[in-house]
Amino acid sequence: MLKKIFTAAVLGVFALILVNTYGFMGPDQQLNEVATRYAEKGPEEVGAANLVTAVIVTYRGLDTLGEVTILFLTASIIGFFLKTKKEDIQTPVNIRKTSEILETASKIITPMIFLLGVYVFINGHLTPGGGFQGGAIVASGLVLMLLANPLKTVNHKIITVVESLSGFFFVVLGVMGLLLAGGFLDNTFIAPGRFGTLFSAGAIPVIYIFIGLKVGSELSGIVSNMQETQKEEI
Amino acid sequence: MIIKIIALILALAILLMAIIAVYNKKLVVAIVAAGVVSLFASVLYLLLSAPDVAMTEAAIGSGLSTVIFFYVLNKIRKNRKDHA
């Protein structure tokens, strides 16, 4: 009884706070100062047709580096706790066989999903999407592959090498911006090119390719670690 | 106008799915409902002109995390069978 009264009281306080914010939290009629600055100067300063990418990779590039680092930490913690013994993987297991349709379809669809993921992160400066989205799409292609062949093992060495190298080159590109251009992760040290084409926006496509590879390999690592726990001790 | 109506229907569907995810006794149904919440949310983001967020939500929210939940559920079931 007392517990229910407390719950109701907490909910009431939350409701009171939200009711107060409802009055002045309307949609903005115009962009605020920072957003106006980005929208007006972004195309000429950064050269990316997709303004969201310009903000994420260049203006707020340091935040992106932080996010990638957090994702790396998560992936490595999961890998650490789900570490399976080698002999567990070797033992024959009786996993329920997947259906013929899924198996055949995955052979055709998986390469296309990988291609879509790569397309999304290479064109991150032109079309919606970018490194994170492309990496997530690549990882979901891997999920399809693992669902169709539950006995398959992903080579963790390749994932680790790709992940570490792309993280390293991401930081190297950032430092090159510091040395050759205006500041850390400044993209203008590569010639900006013609606005709206694939080879434009300076270093943004290169940085996004590395972010895409990094995120894709991290999420693939998480999924394949989870999948390996399914094989042991049946 | 029609976009607003679709968005409202989607929002109600999200609420319904979230309630199912919380109150359903079967864990499999709850996991699928949680995945559908993310799927509808990604469509809603697309309607509200945020395609970048919609892509992330569709791939991570309804794809990867649902599969990871299923892997974990499978693992828990196996462990319960071993101990029982």
PDB file of C-alpha atoms in Angstrom:
ATOM      1  CA  MET A   1       0.000   0.000   0.000  1.00  0.00           C
ATOM      2  CA  LEU A   2       2.715   2.446   1.035  1.00  0.00           C
ATOM      3  CA  LYS A   3       4.722   1.428  -2.047  1.00  0.00           C
ATOM      4  CA  LYS A   4       1.800   2.285  -4.320  1.00  0.00           C
ATOM      5  CA  ILE A   5       1.361   5.698  -2.684  1.00  0.00           C
ATOM      6  CA  PHE A   6       5.045   6.437  -3.213  1.00  0.00           C
ATOM      7  CA  THR A   7       4.851   5.367  -6.854  1.00  0.00           C
ATOM      8  CA  ALA A   8       1.836   7.598  -7.404  1.00  0.00           C
ATOM      9  CA  ALA A   9       3.594  10.504  -5.703  1.00  0.00           C
ATOM     10  CA  VAL A  10       6.722  10.127  -7.882  1.00  0.00           C
ATOM     11  CA  LEU A  11       4.571   9.904 -11.012  1.00  0.00           C
ATOM     12  CA  GLY A  12       2.648  13.000  -9.891  1.00  0.00           C
ATOM     13  CA  VAL A  13       5.862  14.987  -9.454  1.00  0.00           C
ATOM     14  CA  PHE A  14       7.024  13.910 -12.924  1.00  0.00           C
ATOM     15  CA  ALA A  15       3.686  14.952 -14.383  1.00  0.00           C
ATOM     16  CA  LEU A  16       3.970  18.348 -12.663  1.00  0.00           C
ATOM     17  CA  ILE A  17       7.440  18.919 -14.146  1.00  0.00           C
ATOM     18  CA  LEU A  18       6.280  17.915 -17.638  1.00  0.00           C
ATOM     19  CA  VAL A  19       3.149  20.071 -17.469  1.00  0.00           C
ATOM     20  CA  ASN A  20       5.297  23.091 -16.679  1.00  0.00           C
ATOM     21  CA  THR A  21       7.590  22.462 -19.642  1.00  0.00           C
ATOM     22  CA  TYR A  22       4.666  21.937 -22.022  1.00  0.00           C
ATOM     23  CA  GLY A  23       3.826  25.620 -22.093  1.00  0.00           C
ATOM     24  CA  PHE A  24       7.066  26.987 -23.517  1.00  0.00           C
ATOM     25  CA  MET A  25       8.417  23.967 -25.405  1.00  0.00           C
ATOM     26  CA  GLY A  26       6.903  24.823 -28.775  1.00  0.00           C
ATOM     27  CA  PRO A  27       8.673  24.242 -32.087  1.00  0.00           C
ATOM     28  CA  ASP A  28      11.105  27.015 -32.975  1.00  0.00           C
ATOM     29  CA  GLN A  29       9.974  29.363 -35.726  1.00  0.00           C
ATOM     30  CA  GLN A  30      13.537  30.089 -36.820  1.00  0.00           C
ATOM     31  CA  LEU A  31      16.982  28.534 -36.426  1.00  0.00           C
ATOM     32  CA  ASN A  32      18.941  29.512 -33.351  1.00  0.00           C
ATOM     33  CA  GLU A  33      22.255  31.303 -33.577  1.00  0.00           C
ATOM     34  CA  VAL A  34      24.567  28.274 -33.863  1.00  0.00           C
ATOM     35  CA  ALA A  35      22.299  26.509 -36.350  1.00  0.00           C
ATOM     36  CA  THR A  36      22.097  29.646 -38.507  1.00  0.00           C
ATOM     37  CA  ARG A  37      25.882  29.869 -38.536  1.00  0.00           C
ATOM     38  CA  TYR A  38      26.187  26.223 -39.621  1.00  0.00           C
ATOM     39  CA  ALA A  39      23.461  26.498 -42.260  1.00  0.00           C
ATOM     40  CA  GLU A  40      24.898  29.648 -43.811  1.00  0.00           C
ATOM     41  CA  LYS A  41      28.642  29.017 -43.633  1.00  0.00           C
ATOM     42  CA  GLY A  42      28.607  25.201 -43.744  1.00  0.00           C
ATOM     43  CA  PRO A  43      28.518  24.665 -47.529  1.00  0.00           C
ATOM     44  CA  GLU A  44      31.402  27.041 -48.237  1.00  0.00           C
ATOM     45  CA  GLU A  45      33.530  26.152 -45.198  1.00  0.00           C
ATOM     46  CA  VAL A  46      33.151  22.376 -45.248  1.00  0.00           C
ATOM     47  CA  GLY A  47      31.795  21.692 -48.743  1.00  0.00           C
ATOM     48  CA  ALA A  48      29.500  18.813 -47.740  1.00  0.00           C
ATOM     49  CA  ALA A  49      26.106  18.716 -49.445  1.00  0.00           C
ATOM     50  CA  ASN A  50      24.660  16.916 -46.411  1.00  0.00           C
ATOM     51  CA  LEU A  51      24.768  19.506 -43.655  1.00  0.00           C
ATOM     52  CA  VAL A  52      24.221  16.899 -40.932  1.00  0.00           C
ATOM     53  CA  THR A  53      27.485  15.246 -41.982  1.00  0.00           C
ATOM     54  CA  ALA A  54      29.268  18.597 -41.951  1.00  0.00           C
ATOM     55  CA  VAL A  55      28.191  19.091 -38.338  1.00  0.00           C
ATOM     56  CA  ILE A  56      28.896  15.523 -37.209  1.00  0.00           C
ATOM     57  CA  VAL A  57      32.303  15.042 -38.821  1.00  0.00           C
ATOM     58  CA  THR A  58      33.789  18.529 -38.846  1.00  0.00           C
ATOM     59  CA  TYR A  59      32.151  21.013 -36.499  1.00  0.00           C
ATOM     60  CA  ARG A  60      31.414  18.394 -33.830  1.00  0.00           C
ATOM     61  CA  GLY A  61      34.042  15.862 -34.931  1.00  0.00           C
ATOM     62  CA  LEU A  62      35.439  15.508 -31.434  1.00  0.00           C
ATOM     63  CA  ASP A  63      32.059  14.267 -30.179  1.00  0.00           C
ATOM     64  CA  THR A  64      32.040  11.654 -32.935  1.00  0.00           C
ATOM     65  CA  LEU A  65      35.487  10.499 -31.831  1.00  0.00           C
ATOM     66  CA  GLY A  66      34.108  10.179 -28.301  1.00  0.00           C
ATOM     67  CA  GLU A  67      31.106   8.167 -29.488  1.00  0.00           C
ATOM     68  CA  VAL A  68      33.318   5.805 -31.473  1.00  0.00           C
ATOM     69  CA  THR A  69      35.516   5.372 -28.404  1.00  0.00           C
ATOM     70  CA  ILE A  70      32.503   4.515 -26.230  1.00  0.00           C
ATOM     71  CA  LEU A  71      31.346   1.965 -28.815  1.00  0.00           C
ATOM     72  CA  PHE A  72      34.846   0.470 -28.877  1.00  0.00           C
ATOM     73  CA  LEU A  73      34.813   0.201 -25.083  1.00  0.00           C
ATOM     74  CA  THR A  74      31.403  -1.515 -25.138  1.00  0.00           C
ATOM     75  CA  ALA A  75      32.507  -3.985 -27.807  1.00  0.00           C
ATOM     76  CA  SER A  76      35.700  -4.851 -25.958  1.00  0.00           C
ATOM     77  CA  ILE A  77      33.889  -5.301 -22.613  1.00  0.00           C
ATOM     78  CA  ILE A  78      31.367  -7.655 -24.258  1.00  0.00           C
ATOM     79  CA  GLY A  79      34.214  -9.531 -25.923  1.00  0.00           C
ATOM     80  CA  PHE A  80      36.016  -9.801 -22.591  1.00  0.00           C
ATOM     81  CA  PHE A  81      33.053 -11.211 -20.673  1.00  0.00           C
ATOM     82  CA  LEU A  82      31.827 -13.540 -23.406  1.00  0.00           C
ATOM     83  CA  LYS A  83      35.193 -15.073 -24.091  1.00  0.00           C
ATOM     84  CA  THR A  84      34.567 -18.718 -24.969  1.00  0.00           C
ATOM     85  CA  LYS A  85      37.068 -21.504 -24.517  1.00  0.00           C
ATOM     86  CA  LYS A  86      38.473 -22.904 -27.741  1.00  0.00           C
ATOM     87  CA  GLU A  87      37.401 -26.517 -27.079  1.00  0.00           C
ATOM     88  CA  ASP A  88      33.798 -25.456 -26.566  1.00  0.00           C
ATOM     89  CA  ILE A  89      33.640 -24.159 -30.099  1.00  0.00           C
ATOM     90  CA  GLN A  90      35.244 -27.290 -31.562  1.00  0.00           C
ATOM     91  CA  THR A  91      32.732 -29.730 -30.053  1.00  0.00           C
ATOM     92  CA  PRO A  92      29.977 -30.781 -32.454  1.00  0.00           C
ATOM     93  CA  VAL A  93      26.669 -29.193 -31.586  1.00  0.00           C
ATOM     94  CA  ASN A  94      23.110 -29.910 -32.649  1.00  0.00           C
ATOM     95  CA  ILE A  95      21.680 -26.529 -33.515  1.00  0.00           C
ATOM     96  CA  ARG A  96      18.298 -26.659 -35.216  1.00  0.00           C
ATOM     97  CA  LYS A  97      18.766 -26.561 -38.971  1.00  0.00           C
ATOM     98  CA  THR A  98      17.776 -23.353 -40.711  1.00  0.00           C
ATOM     99  CA  SER A  99      15.174 -23.356 -43.427  1.00  0.00           C
ATOM    100  CA  GLU A 100      16.128 -23.797 -47.055  1.00  0.00           C
ATOM    101  CA  ILE A 101      14.536 -20.481 -48.013  1.00  0.00           C
ATOM    102  CA  LEU A 102      16.528 -18.452 -45.503  1.00  0.00           C
ATOM    103  CA  GLU A 103      19.759 -20.175 -46.461  1.00  0.00           C
ATOM    104  CA  THR A 104      19.315 -19.600 -50.201  1.00  0.00           C
ATOM    105  CA  ALA A 105      18.025 -16.063 -49.836  1.00  0.00           C
ATOM    106  CA  SER A 106      20.849 -15.050 -47.534  1.00  0.00           C
ATOM    107  CA  LYS A 107      23.400 -16.063 -50.185  1.00  0.00           C
ATOM    108  CA  ILE A 108      21.881 -13.521 -52.579  1.00  0.00           C
ATOM    109  CA  ILE A 109      20.854 -10.792 -50.155  1.00  0.00           C
ATOM    110  CA  THR A 110      23.913 -10.637 -47.866  1.00  0.00           C
ATOM    111  CA  PRO A 111      26.324  -9.205 -50.498  1.00  0.00           C
ATOM    112  CA  MET A 112      23.702  -6.628 -51.441  1.00  0.00           C
ATOM    113  CA  ILE A 113      23.293  -5.534 -47.818  1.00  0.00           C
ATOM    114  CA  PHE A 114      27.072  -5.190 -47.486  1.00  0.00           C
ATOM    115  CA  LEU A 115      27.123  -3.149 -50.704  1.00  0.00           C
ATOM    116  CA  LEU A 116      24.326  -0.899 -49.424  1.00  0.00           C
ATOM    117  CA  GLY A 117      26.213  -0.333 -46.175  1.00  0.00           C
ATOM    118  CA  VAL A 118      29.390   0.604 -48.023  1.00  0.00           C
ATOM    119  CA  TYR A 119      27.392   2.877 -50.341  1.00  0.00           C
ATOM    120  CA  VAL A 120      25.819   4.634 -47.372  1.00  0.00           C
ATOM    121  CA  PHE A 121      29.103   5.441 -45.676  1.00  0.00           C
ATOM    122  CA  ILE A 122      30.978   6.402 -48.848  1.00  0.00           C
ATOM    123  CA  ASN A 123      28.166   8.794 -49.834  1.00  0.00           C
ATOM    124  CA  GLY A 124      27.786  10.124 -46.299  1.00  0.00           C
ATOM    125  CA  HIS A 125      28.621  13.689 -47.352  1.00  0.00           C
ATOM    126  CA  LEU A 126      26.010  13.709 -50.151  1.00  0.00           C
ATOM    127  CA  THR A 127      23.017  11.633 -49.046  1.00  0.00           C
ATOM    128  CA  PRO A 128      21.460  10.934 -45.635  1.00  0.00           C
ATOM    129  CA  GLY A 129      23.412   8.474 -43.570  1.00  0.00           C
ATOM    130  CA  GLY A 130      27.080   8.086 -42.909  1.00  0.00           C
ATOM    131  CA  GLY A 131      29.611   6.088 -40.991  1.00  0.00           C
ATOM    132  CA  PHE A 132      27.392   4.956 -38.145  1.00  0.00           C
ATOM    133  CA  GLN A 133      24.438   4.061 -40.349  1.00  0.00           C
ATOM    134  CA  GLY A 134      26.583   2.314 -42.948  1.00  0.00           C
ATOM    135  CA  GLY A 135      28.428   0.361 -40.274  1.00  0.00           C
ATOM    136  CA  ALA A 136      25.155  -0.718 -38.672  1.00  0.00           C
ATOM    137  CA  ILE A 137      23.841  -1.886 -42.058  1.00  0.00           C
ATOM    138  CA  VAL A 138      27.019  -3.914 -42.672  1.00  0.00           C
ATOM    139  CA  ALA A 139      26.648  -5.506 -39.240  1.00  0.00           C
ATOM    140  CA  SER A 140      23.004  -6.403 -39.922  1.00  0.00           C
ATOM    141  CA  GLY A 141      24.160  -8.121 -43.121  1.00  0.00           C
ATOM    142  CA  LEU A 142      26.465 -10.186 -40.937  1.00  0.00           C
ATOM    143  CA  VAL A 143      23.498 -10.993 -38.666  1.00  0.00           C
ATOM    144  CA  LEU A 144      21.608 -12.406 -41.655  1.00  0.00           C
ATOM    145  CA  MET A 145      24.632 -14.487 -42.605  1.00  0.00           C
ATOM    146  CA  LEU A 146      24.978 -15.881 -39.072  1.00  0.00           C
ATOM    147  CA  LEU A 147      21.252 -16.632 -38.808  1.00  0.00           C
ATOM    148  CA  ALA A 148      21.372 -18.591 -42.049  1.00  0.00           C
ATOM    149  CA  ASN A 149      24.515 -20.550 -41.068  1.00  0.00           C
ATOM    150  CA  PRO A 150      24.515 -20.912 -37.272  1.00  0.00           C
ATOM    151  CA  LEU A 151      27.689 -23.012 -37.319  1.00  0.00           C
ATOM    152  CA  LYS A 152      29.756 -20.390 -39.094  1.00  0.00           C
ATOM    153  CA  THR A 153      32.474 -18.653 -37.083  1.00  0.00           C
ATOM    154  CA  VAL A 154      33.567 -15.126 -37.767  1.00  0.00           C
ATOM    155  CA  ASN A 155      37.290 -14.548 -37.864  1.00  0.00           C
ATOM    156  CA  HIS A 156      37.927 -12.289 -34.878  1.00  0.00           C
ATOM    157  CA  LYS A 157      41.464 -11.467 -35.971  1.00  0.00           C
ATOM    158  CA  ILE A 158      40.239  -9.689 -39.110  1.00  0.00           C
ATOM    159  CA  ILE A 159      37.604  -7.782 -37.134  1.00  0.00           C
ATOM    160  CA  THR A 160      40.173  -6.667 -34.548  1.00  0.00           C
ATOM    161  CA  VAL A 161      42.718  -5.600 -37.172  1.00  0.00           C
ATOM    162  CA  VAL A 162      40.180  -3.638 -39.265  1.00  0.00           C
ATOM    163  CA  GLU A 163      38.740  -2.027 -36.160  1.00  0.00           C
ATOM    164  CA  SER A 164      42.078  -0.937 -34.687  1.00  0.00           C
ATOM    165  CA  LEU A 165      43.526   0.277 -37.984  1.00  0.00           C
ATOM    166  CA  SER A 166      40.482   2.357 -38.893  1.00  0.00           C
ATOM    167  CA  GLY A 167      40.383   3.881 -35.414  1.00  0.00           C
ATOM    168  CA  PHE A 168      44.080   4.715 -35.714  1.00  0.00           C
ATOM    169  CA  PHE A 169      43.677   6.331 -39.147  1.00  0.00           C
ATOM    170  CA  PHE A 170      40.644   8.310 -37.941  1.00  0.00           C
ATOM    171  CA  VAL A 171      42.811   9.950 -35.273  1.00  0.00           C
ATOM    172  CA  VAL A 172      45.707  10.367 -37.750  1.00  0.00           C
ATOM    173  CA  LEU A 173      43.389  12.257 -40.138  1.00  0.00           C
ATOM    174  CA  GLY A 174      42.256  14.423 -37.239  1.00  0.00           C
ATOM    175  CA  VAL A 175      45.851  15.267 -36.324  1.00  0.00           C
ATOM    176  CA  MET A 176      46.639  15.988 -39.996  1.00  0.00           C
ATOM    177  CA  GLY A 177      43.835  18.541 -39.918  1.00  0.00           C
ATOM    178  CA  LEU A 178      45.485  20.072 -36.854  1.00  0.00           C
ATOM    179  CA  LEU A 179      48.868  20.276 -38.583  1.00  0.00           C
ATOM    180  CA  LEU A 180      47.903  21.211 -42.157  1.00  0.00           C
ATOM    181  CA  ALA A 181      44.626  23.129 -41.691  1.00  0.00           C
ATOM    182  CA  GLY A 182      42.671  25.027 -39.059  1.00  0.00           C
ATOM    183  CA  GLY A 183      42.307  22.529 -36.251  1.00  0.00           C
ATOM    184  CA  PHE A 184      41.690  18.980 -35.060  1.00  0.00           C
ATOM    185  CA  LEU A 185      39.524  17.102 -37.625  1.00  0.00           C
ATOM    186  CA  ASP A 186      39.471  20.088 -39.994  1.00  0.00           C
ATOM    187  CA  ASN A 187      38.699  18.560 -43.383  1.00  0.00           C
ATOM    188  CA  THR A 188      40.099  21.212 -45.720  1.00  0.00           C
ATOM    189  CA  PHE A 189      43.658  19.861 -45.963  1.00  0.00           C
ATOM    190  CA  ILE A 190      42.477  17.763 -48.920  1.00  0.00           C
ATOM    191  CA  ALA A 191      41.301  19.882 -51.870  1.00  0.00           C
ATOM    192  CA  PRO A 192      37.541  20.367 -51.420  1.00  0.00           C
ATOM    193  CA  GLY A 193      36.591  19.532 -55.027  1.00  0.00           C
ATOM    194  CA  ARG A 194      33.359  20.460 -56.755  1.00  0.00           C
ATOM    195  CA  PHE A 195      30.384  20.824 -54.414  1.00  0.00           C
ATOM    196  CA  GLY A 196      27.986  17.888 -54.566  1.00  0.00           C
ATOM    197  CA  THR A 197      30.239  15.348 -56.297  1.00  0.00           C
ATOM    198  CA  LEU A 198      31.649  12.149 -54.775  1.00  0.00           C
ATOM    199  CA  PHE A 199      35.168  13.587 -54.526  1.00  0.00           C
ATOM    200  CA  SER A 200      34.217  16.668 -52.576  1.00  0.00           C
ATOM    201  CA  ALA A 201      34.114  17.921 -48.998  1.00  0.00           C
ATOM    202  CA  GLY A 202      37.854  17.392 -48.458  1.00  0.00           C
ATOM    203  CA  ALA A 203      38.645  14.667 -45.937  1.00  0.00           C
ATOM    204  CA  ILE A 204      35.040  13.909 -44.939  1.00  0.00           C
ATOM    205  CA  PRO A 205      34.568  10.870 -47.252  1.00  0.00           C
ATOM    206  CA  VAL A 206      37.889   9.412 -46.078  1.00  0.00           C
ATOM    207  CA  ILE A 207      37.042   9.980 -42.417  1.00  0.00           C
ATOM    208  CA  TYR A 208      33.565   8.505 -42.914  1.00  0.00           C
ATOM    209  CA  ILE A 209      34.977   5.400 -44.604  1.00  0.00           C
ATOM    210  CA  PHE A 210      37.147   4.803 -41.538  1.00  0.00           C
ATOM    211  CA  ILE A 211      34.241   5.489 -39.153  1.00  0.00           C
ATOM    212  CA  GLY A 212      32.048   3.114 -41.167  1.00  0.00           C
ATOM    213  CA  LEU A 213      34.657   0.341 -41.074  1.00  0.00           C
ATOM    214  CA  LYS A 214      35.200   0.900 -37.364  1.00  0.00           C
ATOM    215  CA  VAL A 215      31.518   0.884 -36.394  1.00  0.00           C
ATOM    216  CA  GLY A 216      30.782  -2.037 -38.716  1.00  0.00           C
ATOM    217  CA  SER A 217      33.561  -4.166 -37.274  1.00  0.00           C
ATOM    218  CA  GLU A 218      32.662  -3.258 -33.695  1.00  0.00           C
ATOM    219  CA  LEU A 219      28.987  -4.176 -34.083  1.00  0.00           C
ATOM    220  CA  SER A 220      29.944  -7.320 -36.010  1.00  0.00           C
ATOM    221  CA  GLY A 221      32.273  -8.229 -33.163  1.00  0.00           C
ATOM    222  CA  ILE A 222      29.470  -7.824 -30.603  1.00  0.00           C
ATOM    223  CA  VAL A 223      27.054  -9.932 -32.669  1.00  0.00           C
ATOM    224  CA  SER A 224      29.578 -12.678 -33.396  1.00  0.00           C
ATOM    225  CA  ASN A 225      30.588 -12.844 -29.730  1.00  0.00           C
ATOM    226  CA  MET A 226      26.921 -13.289 -28.831  1.00  0.00           C
ATOM    227  CA  GLN A 227      26.535 -15.924 -31.528  1.00  0.00           C
ATOM    228  CA  GLU A 228      29.503 -17.936 -30.279  1.00  0.00           C
ATOM    229  CA  THR A 229      27.917 -18.305 -26.851  1.00  0.00           C
ATOM    230  CA  GLN A 230      25.072 -20.195 -28.548  1.00  0.00           C
ATOM    231  CA  LYS A 231      27.387 -23.014 -29.594  1.00  0.00           C
ATOM    232  CA  GLU A 232      28.868 -24.109 -26.290  1.00  0.00           C
ATOM    233  CA  GLU A 233      27.487 -26.695 -23.853  1.00  0.00           C
ATOM    234  CA  ILE A 234      24.420 -28.077 -25.529  1.00  0.00           C
TER     235      ILE A 234
ATOM    236  CA  MET B   1      -2.278  16.918 -42.973  1.00  0.00           C
ATOM    237  CA  ILE B   2      -2.199  13.276 -44.073  1.00  0.00           C
ATOM    238  CA  ILE B   3       1.368  12.964 -42.759  1.00  0.00           C
ATOM    239  CA  LYS B   4       0.161  14.209 -39.388  1.00  0.00           C
ATOM    240  CA  ILE B   5      -2.566  11.546 -39.316  1.00  0.00           C
ATOM    241  CA  ILE B   6      -0.095   8.794 -40.255  1.00  0.00           C
ATOM    242  CA  ALA B   7       2.312  10.056 -37.597  1.00  0.00           C
ATOM    243  CA  LEU B   8      -0.467   9.970 -34.990  1.00  0.00           C
ATOM    244  CA  ILE B   9      -1.437   6.417 -35.932  1.00  0.00           C
ATOM    245  CA  LEU B  10       2.216   5.375 -35.752  1.00  0.00           C
ATOM    246  CA  ALA B  11       2.608   7.003 -32.349  1.00  0.00           C
ATOM    247  CA  LEU B  12      -0.434   5.131 -31.033  1.00  0.00           C
ATOM    248  CA  ALA B  13       0.917   1.877 -32.495  1.00  0.00           C
ATOM    249  CA  ILE B  14       4.257   2.515 -30.772  1.00  0.00           C
ATOM    250  CA  LEU B  15       2.459   3.017 -27.449  1.00  0.00           C
ATOM    251  CA  LEU B  16       0.443  -0.176 -27.950  1.00  0.00           C
ATOM    252  CA  MET B  17       3.554  -2.203 -28.814  1.00  0.00           C
ATOM    253  CA  ALA B  18       5.425  -0.781 -25.837  1.00  0.00           C
ATOM    254  CA  ILE B  19       2.576  -1.807 -23.507  1.00  0.00           C
ATOM    255  CA  ILE B  20       2.635  -5.302 -25.035  1.00  0.00           C
ATOM    256  CA  ALA B  21       6.404  -5.457 -24.577  1.00  0.00           C
ATOM    257  CA  VAL B  22       6.087  -4.600 -20.886  1.00  0.00           C
ATOM    258  CA  TYR B  23       3.021  -6.645 -19.920  1.00  0.00           C
ATOM    259  CA  ASN B  24       3.190  -9.769 -22.085  1.00  0.00           C
ATOM    260  CA  LYS B  25       4.156 -12.875 -20.116  1.00  0.00           C
ATOM    261  CA  LYS B  26       5.851 -14.579 -23.089  1.00  0.00           C
ATOM    262  CA  LEU B  27       9.375 -13.214 -23.488  1.00  0.00           C
ATOM    263  CA  VAL B  28       9.513 -13.975 -27.225  1.00  0.00           C
ATOM    264  CA  VAL B  29       6.428 -11.839 -27.844  1.00  0.00           C
ATOM    265  CA  ALA B  30       7.859  -9.078 -25.678  1.00  0.00           C
ATOM    266  CA  ILE B  31      11.142  -9.038 -27.628  1.00  0.00           C
ATOM    267  CA  VAL B  32       9.364  -8.913 -30.992  1.00  0.00           C
ATOM    268  CA  ALA B  33       7.101  -6.131 -29.723  1.00  0.00           C
ATOM    269  CA  ALA B  34      10.144  -4.144 -28.597  1.00  0.00           C
ATOM    270  CA  GLY B  35      11.626  -4.603 -32.069  1.00  0.00           C
ATOM    271  CA  VAL B  36       8.404  -3.390 -33.677  1.00  0.00           C
ATOM    272  CA  VAL B  37       8.489  -0.283 -31.457  1.00  0.00           C
ATOM    273  CA  SER B  38      11.877   0.576 -32.998  1.00  0.00           C
ATOM    274  CA  LEU B  39      10.653  -0.181 -36.509  1.00  0.00           C
ATOM    275  CA  PHE B  40       7.631   2.121 -36.166  1.00  0.00           C
ATOM    276  CA  ALA B  41       9.808   4.750 -34.512  1.00  0.00           C
ATOM    277  CA  SER B  42      12.169   4.692 -37.496  1.00  0.00           C
ATOM    278  CA  VAL B  43       9.248   5.226 -39.898  1.00  0.00           C
ATOM    279  CA  LEU B  44       8.111   8.094 -37.692  1.00  0.00           C
ATOM    280  CA  TYR B  45      11.590   9.672 -37.814  1.00  0.00           C
ATOM    281  CA  LEU B  46      11.493   9.415 -41.608  1.00  0.00           C
ATOM    282  CA  LEU B  47       8.112  11.175 -41.693  1.00  0.00           C
ATOM    283  CA  LEU B  48       9.460  13.902 -39.416  1.00  0.00           C
ATOM    284  CA  SER B  49      12.327  14.361 -41.951  1.00  0.00           C
ATOM    285  CA  ALA B  50      15.203  12.873 -39.958  1.00  0.00           C
ATOM    286  CA  PRO B  51      16.443  10.144 -42.345  1.00  0.00           C
ATOM    287  CA  ASP B  52      19.834   9.839 -40.649  1.00  0.00           C
ATOM    288  CA  VAL B  53      18.263   8.908 -37.322  1.00  0.00           C
ATOM    289  CA  ALA B  54      15.734   6.659 -39.064  1.00  0.00           C
ATOM    290  CA  MET B  55      18.521   4.586 -40.637  1.00  0.00           C
ATOM    291  CA  THR B  56      20.301   4.117 -37.318  1.00  0.00           C
ATOM    292  CA  GLU B  57      17.084   3.219 -35.525  1.00  0.00           C
ATOM    293  CA  ALA B  58      16.055   0.685 -38.179  1.00  0.00           C
ATOM    294  CA  ALA B  59      19.442  -1.041 -38.294  1.00  0.00           C
ATOM    295  CA  ILE B  60      20.405  -0.995 -34.618  1.00  0.00           C
ATOM    296  CA  GLY B  61      17.069  -0.708 -32.806  1.00  0.00           C
ATOM    297  CA  SER B  62      14.974  -3.202 -34.699  1.00  0.00           C
ATOM    298  CA  GLY B  63      17.708  -5.314 -36.286  1.00  0.00           C
ATOM    299  CA  LEU B  64      20.767  -5.870 -34.142  1.00  0.00           C
ATOM    300  CA  SER B  65      19.331  -5.414 -30.654  1.00  0.00           C
ATOM    301  CA  THR B  66      16.394  -7.762 -31.334  1.00  0.00           C
ATOM    302  CA  VAL B  67      18.771 -10.473 -32.515  1.00  0.00           C
ATOM    303  CA  ILE B  68      21.027  -9.929 -29.503  1.00  0.00           C
ATOM    304  CA  PHE B  69      18.001 -10.199 -27.178  1.00  0.00           C
ATOM    305  CA  PHE B  70      17.068 -13.496 -28.830  1.00  0.00           C
ATOM    306  CA  TYR B  71      20.604 -14.828 -28.410  1.00  0.00           C
ATOM    307  CA  VAL B  72      20.524 -13.903 -24.725  1.00  0.00           C
ATOM    308  CA  LEU B  73      17.067 -15.441 -24.250  1.00  0.00           C
ATOM    309  CA  ASN B  74      18.235 -18.662 -25.869  1.00  0.00           C
ATOM    310  CA  LYS B  75      21.287 -18.740 -23.602  1.00  0.00           C
ATOM    311  CA  ILE B  76      19.178 -18.160 -20.464  1.00  0.00           C
ATOM    312  CA  ARG B  77      16.788 -20.960 -21.423  1.00  0.00           C
ATOM    313  CA  LYS B  78      19.675 -23.378 -21.925  1.00  0.00           C
ATOM    314  CA  ASN B  79      21.154 -22.494 -18.546  1.00  0.00           C
ATOM    315  CA  ARG B  80      17.758 -22.981 -16.847  1.00  0.00           C
ATOM    316  CA  LYS B  81      17.399 -26.415 -18.425  1.00  0.00           C
ATOM    317  CA  ASP B  82      20.849 -27.372 -17.183  1.00  0.00           C
ATOM    318  CA  HIS B  83      20.119 -26.342 -13.621  1.00  0.00           C
ATOM    319  CA  ALA B  84      16.615 -27.771 -13.420  1.00  0.00           C
TER     320      ALA B  84
END
